[in-house]
Coordinates of C-alpha atoms and ligand atoms in Angstrom, one line a residue:
Chain A
M300 CA 134.7 111.5 92.2
T301 CA 133.7 113.0 88.9
D302 CA 135.8 115.8 87.6
M303 CA 133.7 118.6 86.1
T304 CA 136.6 120.1 84.2
H305 CA 137.2 116.9 82.2
P306 CA 134.4 116.0 79.9
I307 CA 133.2 112.5 80.6
P308 CA 133.5 110.4 77.4
R309 CA 130.0 109.6 76.2
N310 CA 130.9 106.7 73.9
S311 CA 129.7 103.9 76.3
R312 CA 128.2 103.3 79.7
L313 CA 131.1 101.1 80.6
E314 CA 133.6 103.7 79.6
Q315 CA 131.7 106.2 81.8
L316 CA 131.8 103.9 84.8
R317 CA 135.5 103.2 84.3
H318 CA 136.1 106.9 84.1
R319 CA 134.3 107.6 87.2
F320 CA 135.4 104.9 89.5
L321 CA 138.7 103.4 88.1
R322 CA 140.7 106.4 87.0
T323 CA 143.6 106.3 89.5
P324 CA 144.9 103.5 91.7
L325 CA 143.3 105.1 94.7
D326 CA 139.9 105.1 92.9
I327 CA 140.4 101.4 92.1
A328 CA 141.2 100.7 95.7
V329 CA 138.3 102.6 97.1
T330 CA 135.9 101.1 94.5
A331 CA 137.0 97.6 95.2
A332 CA 136.8 98.0 99.0
S333 CA 133.3 99.5 98.7
L334 CA 132.2 96.7 96.5
L335 CA 133.5 94.1 98.8
L336 CA 131.8 95.7 101.7
A337 CA 128.5 95.9 99.8
L338 CA 128.8 92.3 98.8
F339 CA 129.5 91.3 102.4
V340 CA 126.6 93.2 103.9
G341 CA 124.3 92.1 101.1
W342 CA 125.3 88.5 101.6
K343 CA 124.8 88.7 105.4
L344 CA 121.3 90.2 104.9
L345 CA 120.3 87.7 102.3
D346 CA 121.5 84.9 104.5
W347 CA 119.6 86.3 107.5
A348 CA 116.4 87.3 105.8
V349 CA 116.0 84.4 103.3
L350 CA 118.5 81.6 103.3
S351 CA 118.7 80.8 107.1
A352 CA 115.3 82.2 107.9
V353 CA 112.6 80.2 109.6
W354 CA 109.4 80.8 107.6
T355 CA 107.0 78.7 109.5
S356 CA 106.5 76.9 112.7
P357 CA 104.0 74.1 112.5
D358 CA 102.9 74.2 116.2
G359 CA 102.9 78.0 116.5
L360 CA 105.8 77.9 118.9
S361 CA 109.1 79.7 118.7
Q362 CA 111.4 76.7 119.2
P363 CA 112.4 76.3 115.6
C364 CA 113.5 79.9 115.5
R365 CA 115.5 79.6 118.6
D366 CA 117.5 76.8 116.9
A367 CA 118.1 78.7 113.7
S368 CA 120.6 81.6 113.0
G369 CA 118.4 83.5 110.5
A370 CA 115.3 85.7 110.7
C371 CA 112.2 84.3 112.5
W372 CA 109.4 85.0 110.0
A373 CA 107.4 82.5 111.9
V374 CA 106.5 85.2 114.4
I375 CA 104.6 87.0 111.6
E376 CA 102.8 83.7 110.7
A377 CA 101.8 83.3 114.3
R378 CA 100.9 86.9 115.2
W379 CA 99.9 88.6 111.9
R380 CA 96.2 88.8 113.0
L381 CA 97.2 90.6 116.1
I382 CA 99.3 93.1 114.1
L383 CA 96.5 93.7 111.5
F384 CA 93.5 93.8 113.8
G385 CA 94.7 94.3 117.4
V386 CA 92.4 93.0 120.0
F387 CA 89.3 92.9 117.8
P388 CA 87.4 89.8 118.9
Y389 CA 89.3 86.9 117.2
A390 CA 86.3 85.1 115.7
E391 CA 85.0 88.4 114.2
Q392 CA 88.2 89.5 112.6
W393 CA 87.0 88.8 109.1
R394 CA 84.8 91.9 109.7
A395 CA 87.8 94.0 110.4
A396 CA 89.3 92.7 107.2
V397 CA 86.3 93.6 105.2
A398 CA 86.1 97.1 106.8
T399 CA 89.8 97.7 106.1
A400 CA 89.5 96.5 102.6
A401 CA 86.6 99.0 102.1
L402 CA 88.8 101.9 103.2
I403 CA 91.8 100.8 101.0
L404 CA 89.4 100.3 98.0
A405 CA 87.9 103.7 98.5
G406 CA 91.3 105.3 98.8
G407 CA 92.3 103.7 95.5
L408 CA 89.1 104.7 93.7
S409 CA 89.3 108.2 95.0
C410 CA 92.6 108.6 93.2
L411 CA 91.1 107.8 89.8
P412 CA 90.3 110.9 87.6
L413 CA 86.7 109.5 87.4
F414 CA 86.2 110.4 91.0
W415 CA 87.7 113.9 90.8
S416 CA 84.6 115.9 91.8
V417 CA 83.5 117.1 95.1
I418 CA 80.2 115.3 94.9
R419 CA 81.7 111.9 93.8
Q420 CA 84.4 112.1 96.5
A421 CA 81.8 112.8 99.1
L422 CA 79.5 110.0 98.0
L423 CA 82.5 107.6 97.7
W424 CA 83.7 108.3 101.3
I425 CA 80.3 108.3 102.8
A426 CA 79.7 104.9 101.3
A427 CA 83.1 103.7 102.5
F428 CA 82.7 104.9 106.1
A429 CA 79.2 103.4 106.2
L430 CA 80.6 100.1 105.1
F431 CA 83.4 100.5 107.6
M432 CA 81.1 101.2 110.5
V433 CA 78.7 98.4 109.6
F434 CA 81.4 95.8 109.6
M435 CA 83.8 97.2 112.1
H436 CA 81.4 98.6 114.7
G437 CA 78.5 96.2 114.0
G438 CA 75.4 96.3 116.1
V439 CA 73.3 96.2 112.9
F440 CA 72.2 93.4 110.5
G441 CA 72.8 90.8 113.2
L442 CA 76.5 91.7 113.7
S443 CA 77.5 91.9 117.3
S444 CA 78.6 95.3 118.4
V445 CA 82.4 96.0 118.7
P446 CA 83.1 99.4 120.3
P447 CA 86.1 101.4 119.2
A448 CA 88.0 100.5 122.3
Q449 CA 88.5 97.0 120.9
W450 CA 89.6 98.2 117.5
G451 CA 93.3 98.0 116.7
G452 CA 96.2 97.3 114.5
L453 CA 96.3 98.3 110.8
A454 CA 92.5 98.6 110.7
L455 CA 92.6 101.3 113.4
T456 CA 95.6 103.1 112.0
L457 CA 94.1 103.3 108.5
F458 CA 90.7 104.3 109.8
F459 CA 92.2 107.0 111.9
F460 CA 94.4 108.4 109.1
V461 CA 91.6 108.4 106.6
A462 CA 89.1 110.1 109.0
V463 CA 91.7 112.7 110.0
V464 CA 92.4 113.6 106.4
I465 CA 88.8 113.6 105.3
V466 CA 87.8 115.9 108.2
G467 CA 91.0 117.9 108.1
M468 CA 91.3 118.6 104.3
P469 CA 88.0 120.5 104.0
L470 CA 88.8 122.3 107.2
S471 CA 92.2 123.3 105.9
I472 CA 90.6 124.7 102.8
C473 CA 88.2 126.8 104.9
L474 CA 91.0 128.1 107.1
A475 CA 93.2 129.0 104.1
L476 CA 90.4 130.8 102.4
M477 CA 89.4 132.6 105.7
R478 CA 93.0 133.6 106.2
R479 CA 93.0 135.6 103.0
S480 CA 89.5 137.2 103.5
D481 CA 89.1 140.9 103.3
L482 CA 87.1 140.9 106.5
P483 CA 89.4 141.5 109.5
V484 CA 87.2 139.4 111.8
I485 CA 87.3 136.3 109.6
R486 CA 91.0 136.7 108.8
G487 CA 91.8 137.2 112.4
T488 CA 89.8 134.2 113.5
A489 CA 91.8 132.0 111.0
I490 CA 95.1 133.4 112.1
I491 CA 94.3 132.8 115.8
L492 CA 93.2 129.2 115.1
I493 CA 96.1 128.3 112.9
D494 CA 98.8 129.9 115.1
G495 CA 97.1 128.7 118.2
V496 CA 97.0 125.1 117.0
R497 CA 100.5 125.2 115.8
A498 CA 101.7 126.5 119.1
L499 CA 100.6 123.2 120.7
P500 CA 102.4 120.0 120.4
L501 CA 100.2 117.2 118.9
V502 CA 100.5 115.2 122.1
T503 CA 98.9 118.0 124.0
I504 CA 96.0 118.2 121.6
L505 CA 95.5 114.5 121.7
F506 CA 95.5 114.5 125.5
T507 CA 93.1 117.4 125.7
A508 CA 90.7 115.8 123.2
A509 CA 90.8 112.4 125.0
L510 CA 90.9 113.5 128.7
I511 CA 90.1 117.1 129.2
L512 CA 87.3 117.6 126.8
P513 CA 84.9 115.3 128.6
F514 CA 84.9 117.7 131.6
V515 CA 84.2 120.7 129.4
L516 CA 81.7 119.4 126.8
P517 CA 78.0 118.6 127.7
G518 CA 77.4 114.9 127.7
W519 CA 75.5 114.7 124.4
L520 CA 78.4 116.3 122.6
Q521 CA 81.2 114.1 123.9
G522 CA 80.7 111.0 121.9
D523 CA 83.3 108.2 122.0
K524 CA 86.8 109.1 122.7
I525 CA 87.9 108.2 119.2
W526 CA 85.7 110.8 117.6
R527 CA 87.0 113.6 119.9
V528 CA 90.6 112.5 119.2
I529 CA 89.9 112.4 115.4
A530 CA 88.5 115.9 115.7
G531 CA 91.6 117.1 117.6
F532 CA 94.0 115.5 115.2
A533 CA 92.1 116.8 112.2
L534 CA 92.3 120.4 113.6
F535 CA 96.1 119.8 114.0
F536 CA 96.4 118.6 110.4
A537 CA 94.2 121.4 109.1
A538 CA 96.3 124.1 110.7
Y539 CA 99.4 122.9 108.8
Q540 CA 97.7 122.0 105.6
A541 CA 96.0 125.4 105.5
E542 CA 99.3 127.1 105.3
V543 CA 100.5 124.7 102.7
L544 CA 97.4 125.5 100.6
R545 CA 97.8 129.2 101.3
S546 CA 101.2 129.1 99.8
G547 CA 99.7 127.4 96.7
I548 CA 97.1 130.1 96.5
Q549 CA 99.6 132.9 96.8
A550 CA 101.7 131.5 94.0
L551 CA 98.7 132.3 91.6
P552 CA 99.0 135.5 89.7
R553 CA 96.4 138.1 90.7
G554 CA 95.1 138.2 87.2
Q555 CA 93.6 134.7 87.6
E556 CA 91.0 135.8 90.0
E557 CA 90.5 139.0 88.2
A558 CA 89.8 137.2 84.9
A559 CA 87.3 135.1 86.7
K560 CA 85.6 138.1 88.2
A561 CA 85.6 139.9 84.9
L562 CA 83.7 137.0 83.5
G563 CA 81.0 137.5 86.1
M564 CA 81.9 134.3 88.1
G565 CA 80.8 134.6 91.8
Y566 CA 83.1 133.8 94.8
F567 CA 82.2 130.2 95.0
H568 CA 82.9 129.5 91.4
R569 CA 86.0 131.6 91.4
I570 CA 87.4 129.6 94.3
T571 CA 86.3 126.1 93.3
R572 CA 87.0 126.3 89.5
V573 CA 89.9 128.7 89.2
V574 CA 91.8 129.2 92.4
L575 CA 91.7 125.8 94.3
P576 CA 92.5 123.6 91.3
Q577 CA 95.6 125.6 90.6
A578 CA 96.4 126.0 94.3
F579 CA 96.3 122.2 94.9
R580 CA 98.5 121.7 91.9
N581 CA 101.0 124.2 93.2
A582 CA 101.0 122.7 96.6
L583 CA 101.0 119.1 95.6
P584 CA 104.5 118.1 96.8
P585 CA 104.1 119.6 100.3
T586 CA 100.6 118.1 100.5
I587 CA 101.8 114.6 99.8
N588 CA 104.5 115.3 102.4
Q589 CA 101.9 116.4 104.9
L590 CA 99.9 113.2 104.3
V591 CA 102.9 111.0 104.9
I592 CA 103.8 112.8 108.1
T593 CA 100.2 112.4 109.2
L594 CA 100.2 108.7 108.5
M595 CA 103.3 108.3 110.6
E596 CA 102.0 110.5 113.5
T597 CA 98.9 108.4 113.9
S598 CA 101.2 106.1 115.9
L599 CA 101.1 108.7 118.6
I600 CA 97.5 107.8 119.6
V601 CA 98.9 104.9 121.5
I602 CA 99.6 107.3 124.4
I603 CA 95.9 107.9 124.9
G604 CA 95.1 104.2 124.9
F605 CA 94.5 103.3 121.3
F606 CA 96.0 100.0 120.0
D607 CA 97.3 101.2 116.6
L608 CA 99.5 99.3 114.2
M609 CA 102.7 100.2 116.1
A610 CA 101.2 99.3 119.5
S611 CA 99.9 96.0 118.2
G612 CA 103.3 95.3 116.8
N613 CA 104.8 95.8 120.1
A614 CA 102.3 93.4 121.6
A615 CA 103.0 90.9 118.9
Y616 CA 106.5 90.2 120.2
G617 CA 105.7 91.3 123.7
T618 CA 105.1 87.7 125.0
G619 CA 107.8 85.6 126.5
E620 CA 107.4 83.2 123.6
W621 CA 108.4 85.8 120.9
S622 CA 110.3 88.5 122.7
F623 CA 113.5 87.9 120.8
A624 CA 111.8 88.5 117.4
Y625 CA 111.2 92.2 117.5
V626 CA 113.4 93.0 114.5
E627 CA 111.2 90.8 112.3
V628 CA 108.0 92.3 113.7
Y629 CA 109.3 95.9 113.1
A630 CA 110.5 94.9 109.6
F631 CA 106.9 93.7 108.9
I632 CA 105.4 97.0 110.2
A633 CA 107.9 99.0 108.2
L634 CA 106.9 97.1 105.2
I635 CA 103.2 97.9 105.8
Y636 CA 103.9 101.6 106.3
G637 CA 106.3 101.5 103.4
V638 CA 103.6 100.1 101.0
F639 CA 101.2 103.0 101.9
V640 CA 103.9 105.7 101.8
F641 CA 105.3 104.4 98.5
S642 CA 101.8 104.3 96.9
L643 CA 101.2 107.9 98.1
S644 CA 104.4 109.2 96.7
R645 CA 104.0 107.3 93.4
Y646 CA 100.5 108.8 93.1
G647 CA 102.0 112.2 93.8
R648 CA 104.4 111.7 91.0
Y649 CA 101.6 110.6 88.7
L650 CA 99.5 113.7 89.6
E651 CA 102.4 116.0 89.0
R652 CA 102.8 114.7 85.5
R653 CA 99.1 114.6 84.9
L654 CA 98.4 118.1 86.2
R655 CA 101.5 119.5 84.5
V656 CA 102.9 121.1 87.7
G657 CA 105.3 123.9 86.8
S658 CA 103.8 124.7 83.4
S659 CA 101.6 127.7 83.4
Chain B
M248 CA 69.2 156.8 78.0
T249 CA 68.7 153.5 76.3
D250 CA 71.6 154.0 73.9
T251 CA 74.0 155.0 76.7
A252 CA 76.4 152.2 77.5
I253 CA 78.6 153.8 80.1
Q254 CA 78.1 157.1 82.0
I255 CA 80.7 158.2 84.5
R256 CA 80.0 161.4 86.4
R257 CA 82.3 163.4 88.6
M258 CA 84.1 160.3 89.7
N259 CA 87.1 160.3 92.0
K260 CA 89.2 157.4 93.2
F261 CA 91.8 157.2 95.8
Y262 CA 94.4 154.6 96.9
G263 CA 94.6 155.6 100.6
S264 CA 95.3 159.3 100.5
F265 CA 96.7 159.2 96.9
Q266 CA 94.2 160.4 94.3
V267 CA 94.5 158.2 91.2
L268 CA 91.5 159.6 89.3
R269 CA 90.1 163.2 89.4
D270 CA 86.7 164.3 88.4
I271 CA 86.3 161.9 85.6
N272 CA 83.3 162.6 83.3
L273 CA 82.8 160.2 80.4
T274 CA 79.8 159.0 78.4
V275 CA 80.0 156.1 76.0
R276 CA 77.1 155.4 73.7
K277 CA 76.3 151.9 72.5
G278 CA 78.4 150.8 69.6
E279 CA 81.0 153.5 70.2
R280 CA 84.7 152.8 70.1
I281 CA 86.8 154.7 72.6
V282 CA 90.6 154.7 72.7
I283 CA 92.2 155.8 76.0
C284 CA 95.9 156.7 75.9
G285 CA 98.3 158.6 78.2
P286 CA 101.7 158.2 79.9
S287 CA 102.4 155.4 82.3
G288 CA 100.8 155.8 85.7
S289 CA 98.2 158.3 84.5
G290 CA 95.3 156.1 85.7
K291 CA 94.1 154.5 82.4
S292 CA 94.0 151.0 83.8
T293 CA 92.4 152.1 87.0
L294 CA 89.7 153.9 85.0
I295 CA 88.6 151.0 82.9
R296 CA 88.9 148.6 85.9
C297 CA 86.3 150.8 87.6
I298 CA 83.9 150.2 84.8
N299 CA 83.6 146.5 85.8
R300 CA 84.4 147.2 89.4
L301 CA 87.6 145.4 89.6
E302 CA 88.3 148.6 91.5
D303 CA 85.8 150.5 93.5
H304 CA 85.4 154.3 93.3
Q305 CA 85.0 156.6 96.3
D306 CA 83.1 159.5 94.8
G307 CA 80.7 160.4 92.0
S308 CA 78.8 157.8 90.0
I309 CA 79.3 155.1 87.4
N310 CA 76.3 153.9 85.5
V311 CA 76.8 150.9 83.2
L312 CA 73.9 149.7 81.0
G313 CA 71.4 151.4 83.3
T314 CA 72.8 149.8 86.4
E315 CA 74.4 152.0 89.1
L316 CA 77.7 150.5 90.4
N317 CA 77.8 150.4 94.1
E318 CA 78.5 147.9 96.9
D319 CA 75.6 145.7 95.9
V320 CA 77.1 142.3 95.0
G321 CA 74.2 141.2 92.9
S322 CA 74.4 144.2 90.6
I323 CA 78.2 143.8 90.3
D324 CA 77.8 140.3 89.1
L325 CA 75.1 141.4 86.7
I326 CA 77.3 144.1 85.2
R327 CA 80.3 141.8 84.9
R328 CA 78.3 139.4 82.8
E329 CA 77.6 142.2 80.3
V330 CA 81.1 143.8 80.3
G331 CA 83.9 141.6 79.0
M332 CA 87.5 142.4 79.7
V333 CA 90.8 141.6 77.9
F334 CA 94.0 141.9 79.9
Q335 CA 97.5 142.9 79.1
H336 CA 98.8 139.5 80.3
F337 CA 95.9 137.4 78.9
N338 CA 95.1 135.8 82.2
L339 CA 93.9 132.5 80.6
F340 CA 93.3 129.7 83.1
P341 CA 96.3 127.5 82.6
H342 CA 94.7 124.3 84.1
L343 CA 92.0 124.4 81.4
T344 CA 92.1 123.8 77.7
V345 CA 91.3 126.6 75.3
L346 CA 87.8 125.3 74.8
E347 CA 87.2 124.9 78.6
N348 CA 88.5 128.4 79.1
C349 CA 85.8 129.6 76.7
T350 CA 83.0 127.4 78.2
L351 CA 83.6 127.8 81.9
A352 CA 81.9 131.0 82.6
P353 CA 79.0 130.6 80.1
M354 CA 78.1 127.3 81.7
L355 CA 78.5 128.5 85.3
V356 CA 77.2 132.1 85.0
R357 CA 74.9 132.0 81.9
R358 CA 73.8 128.5 82.7
F359 CA 74.4 127.3 79.1
S360 CA 74.3 123.5 78.6
R361 CA 77.7 122.1 77.8
A362 CA 76.7 121.4 74.2
E363 CA 75.5 125.0 73.7
A364 CA 78.5 126.5 75.4
E365 CA 80.8 124.5 73.3
R366 CA 79.0 125.4 70.1
V367 CA 79.3 129.1 71.0
A368 CA 82.9 128.7 72.0
R369 CA 83.9 127.0 68.7
E370 CA 82.1 129.7 66.8
Y371 CA 84.1 132.5 68.5
L372 CA 87.4 130.5 68.2
E373 CA 86.6 130.4 64.5
R374 CA 86.2 134.1 64.5
V375 CA 89.5 134.7 66.2
R376 CA 91.0 132.2 63.8
I377 CA 92.3 129.4 66.1
P378 CA 89.6 126.8 65.9
E379 CA 92.3 124.1 65.6
K380 CA 93.7 124.9 69.1
A381 CA 90.5 124.1 71.0
D382 CA 92.0 121.2 72.9
A383 CA 95.4 122.8 73.5
F384 CA 96.4 124.2 76.8
P385 CA 97.3 127.9 77.1
S386 CA 100.9 127.1 77.8
E387 CA 101.1 125.5 74.3
L388 CA 100.1 128.7 72.5
S389 CA 102.1 131.8 71.4
G390 CA 101.3 135.2 73.0
G391 CA 99.3 136.3 70.1
Q392 CA 97.3 133.2 70.1
Q393 CA 96.7 133.4 73.8
Q394 CA 95.4 136.9 73.5
R395 CA 93.0 135.9 70.7
V396 CA 91.7 133.1 73.0
A397 CA 91.2 135.6 75.7
I398 CA 89.2 137.7 73.4
A399 CA 87.1 134.7 72.4
R400 CA 86.7 133.8 76.1
A401 CA 85.3 137.3 76.8
L402 CA 83.0 137.1 73.7
C403 CA 81.6 133.8 74.7
M404 CA 79.7 135.5 77.5
R405 CA 78.1 137.6 74.7
P406 CA 78.9 140.9 76.5
E407 CA 77.5 144.3 75.5
I408 CA 80.7 146.0 76.2
L409 CA 84.3 145.0 75.8
L410 CA 87.1 146.6 77.8
F411 CA 90.8 146.2 76.6
D412 CA 93.7 147.0 78.9
E413 CA 96.7 147.3 76.6
P414 CA 96.0 144.0 74.9
T415 CA 99.0 144.2 72.7
S416 CA 101.7 145.6 74.9
A417 CA 102.9 142.3 76.2
L418 CA 103.2 140.8 72.6
D419 CA 106.1 140.6 70.3
P420 CA 105.8 143.0 67.4
E421 CA 105.0 140.3 64.8
M422 CA 102.0 139.1 66.9
I423 CA 100.5 142.5 67.5
N424 CA 98.7 142.6 64.1
E425 CA 96.9 139.3 64.5
V426 CA 95.3 140.7 67.7
L427 CA 94.6 144.1 66.2
D428 CA 93.0 142.5 63.2
V429 CA 90.6 140.7 65.4
M430 CA 89.8 143.9 67.4
R431 CA 89.2 145.7 64.1
E432 CA 86.6 143.1 63.0
L433 CA 84.9 143.4 66.4
A434 CA 84.7 147.2 65.9
M435 CA 83.3 146.7 62.5
D436 CA 80.5 144.5 64.0
G437 CA 79.4 147.3 66.2
M438 CA 80.7 146.1 69.6
T439 CA 81.0 148.8 72.2
M440 CA 84.7 149.0 73.0
V441 CA 86.8 150.9 75.4
C442 CA 90.5 150.3 74.6
V443 CA 93.5 151.4 76.5
T444 CA 96.2 151.2 73.9
H445 CA 99.2 153.0 72.5
E446 CA 98.6 151.6 69.0
M447 CA 98.0 154.9 67.4
G448 CA 97.3 153.4 64.0
F449 CA 94.5 151.4 65.5
A450 CA 93.2 154.5 67.2
R451 CA 93.2 156.5 64.0
Q452 CA 91.4 153.8 62.0
V453 CA 88.9 152.5 64.5
A454 CA 88.1 155.0 67.3
D455 CA 85.2 157.2 67.4
R456 CA 86.9 159.3 70.1
V457 CA 90.3 159.3 71.6
I458 CA 90.8 160.2 75.2
F459 CA 94.0 161.4 76.6
M460 CA 94.7 161.0 80.3
S461 CA 97.4 162.5 82.4
N462 CA 97.8 162.5 86.2
G463 CA 94.5 160.9 86.8
E464 CA 92.6 163.4 84.8
I465 CA 91.0 163.3 81.3
V466 CA 93.0 166.1 79.7
E467 CA 91.6 165.9 76.2
E468 CA 88.7 164.2 74.5
N469 CA 88.7 164.4 70.7
T470 CA 87.9 162.8 67.4
P471 CA 90.9 160.9 66.0
E472 CA 91.5 163.3 63.2
A473 CA 91.6 166.3 65.5
F474 CA 93.5 164.4 68.2
F475 CA 96.4 163.5 65.9
T476 CA 96.5 166.6 63.6
N477 CA 95.5 169.4 65.9
P478 CA 95.6 168.4 69.6
R479 CA 94.2 171.1 71.8
N480 CA 96.2 170.5 74.9
E481 CA 99.9 171.1 75.5
R482 CA 100.4 167.8 77.4
T483 CA 98.7 165.9 74.5
R484 CA 101.1 167.4 72.1
G485 CA 104.1 166.4 74.2
F486 CA 102.8 162.9 74.6
L487 CA 102.1 162.5 70.8
A488 CA 105.5 163.9 69.9
K489 CA 107.1 161.2 72.1
I490 CA 105.0 158.3 71.1
L491 CA 105.0 159.0 67.3
A492 CA 108.7 159.7 67.2
H493 CA 109.5 155.9 67.1
Ligands
ATP783 N1 96.7 148.9 94.2 C1 97.3 150.1 94.1 N2 97.7 150.8 95.3 C2 98.2 152.0 95.2 N3 98.5 152.7 94.1 C3 98.1 152.2 93.0 C4 97.6 150.8 92.9 N4 97.4 150.5 91.6 C5 97.8 151.6 90.9 N5 98.3 152.5 91.7 C6 98.8 153.9 91.3 O1 97.8 154.5 90.6 C7 98.4 155.2 89.4 C8 97.6 154.8 88.2 O2 97.9 153.5 87.9 P1 97.4 152.7 86.6 O3 97.8 151.3 86.7 O4 95.9 153.0 86.4 O5 98.1 153.5 85.5 P2 98.2 153.3 83.9 O6 97.8 154.6 83.3 O7 97.4 152.1 83.6 O8 99.7 153.0 83.7 P3 100.4 152.0 82.6 O9 100.4 152.6 81.3 O10 101.8 151.9 83.2 O11 99.6 150.7 82.7 C9 99.8 154.9 89.4 O12 100.5 156.0 90.0 C10 100.0 153.7 90.3 O13 101.2 153.8 91.0
MG784 MG1 97.8 150.0 82.9

């Protein structure tokens, strides 16, 4: 409703608002109607989510909710452990909590500039995964063994996401570098791999990894289903991320690599010190994008029998007792995903500023 | 032999079927300053890029500091350590500070400690007269300053030979002199230099020999006095008339 031909008076904010929304009688009517609608919806939402909501149910039953008109947050109170940890043995769920916390902590630490070196990242994540396996899988230090089939909820989703990215990211760097090699064999291999994987839907790859690979691979190479699925998912991630990185590499002027060559730097140093830092910086926005998509797509693993965050959410309201409370459960799950996605995008923004994307 | 820096014999280079360089013969002694000029597309850049093997040659031989240039990766890296290069478009690393630009290769390639590399870097930044910009990023510098940093970066590797590919032609006129001054001082200190440039004043003052190229061939090789006052070749005369006209 702004009119570009008339300069907007700059004297005050109020004046600007008035000019934008209250200039003609029609403007006033539309503005008033919109405000009323927003107020109405906002009020209803507030009433449902807070004022008339049932926050707790002393005996863990749904009766208080059925009597009330608002949201039934009591379902979260009653079922949150199922949502976060799935069918992990109930008495041992503190272990899943510690394991998850280790991953989140490592994720947070790895974002600090202090950890921005290949060696430190590697050490950090090896430590985090060791900790995760000790607590989650157990079987050592007197902890009972809990196989991956019993993992679930947020713990499984996070583990899966982190494992896919940690395997997939180095793989994507390899593929992107191979793709621009001077040797036709290496370049060809990369192209076939990337295009081949991208020709397949993720579901197909997951099914293949989970169900078909066991018939093909020798027994000692099969491992648990979860490792095969992580490998397949990582390959899928790498194929897309490799192209994202390649675009970042191609945006570099040719002179950058030439300058490094002229200084006598070998291939490894040229790539790790000159090309990749700039390529990642160029490819930062699509990389964050790729990470968010991957986090969301982990919910697909439910189809091959994993009990991820989405699946355990479905289970949380899937009993007769709570079947009416699915909106509340989904809102809770959305909140969890939202926290992670929001942190990712904030971190992306911070990196963009810190790495001066766009300056050259 | 020991005082020969660069020896090129009967060298030919092709891009596909297109011959860029024809039968190039050139010997540069240590401490010599060579200026190469010639019309656009005559192969000047290609020639000096062959000297540190940013381009390969198909025919003939190039010997730099006693090492024959061929496919051998090890010898290429050896040569590149000893041969610095300054580019038309500076090619500083934009993600590193000025100081880091100067210390990166010495630390990785020459295995200097950080302290040693930084000491050397500050010394050369002093010499190119921008010590105060050590912690700035390249994007925060003017073109002339960037090119001086690029020269310092090349010097930090302590090269025997410096190649310049039109170091001033991307600069605004008022910045050209600050770069040429630095180059003159280098020449004074006895650095072996091969410069592609159209700065004829610089060539006259500094060069031991001027080489004129046309269509991939070395057409004339002469002392600066003779080159500017009494060129032997018809094409040289035409080129000088054009370039000295403005
Ligand atoms: N990568 C390449 N592939 C094919 N032809 C090339 C390539 N690089 C340069 N050439 C050609 O080789 C010839 C010599 O190029 P070169 O860059 O050496 O010229 P130059 O003398 O440096 O010119 P200028 O003064 O414009 O920099 C030109 O005709 C150019 O078109
Ligand atoms: Mg050129």
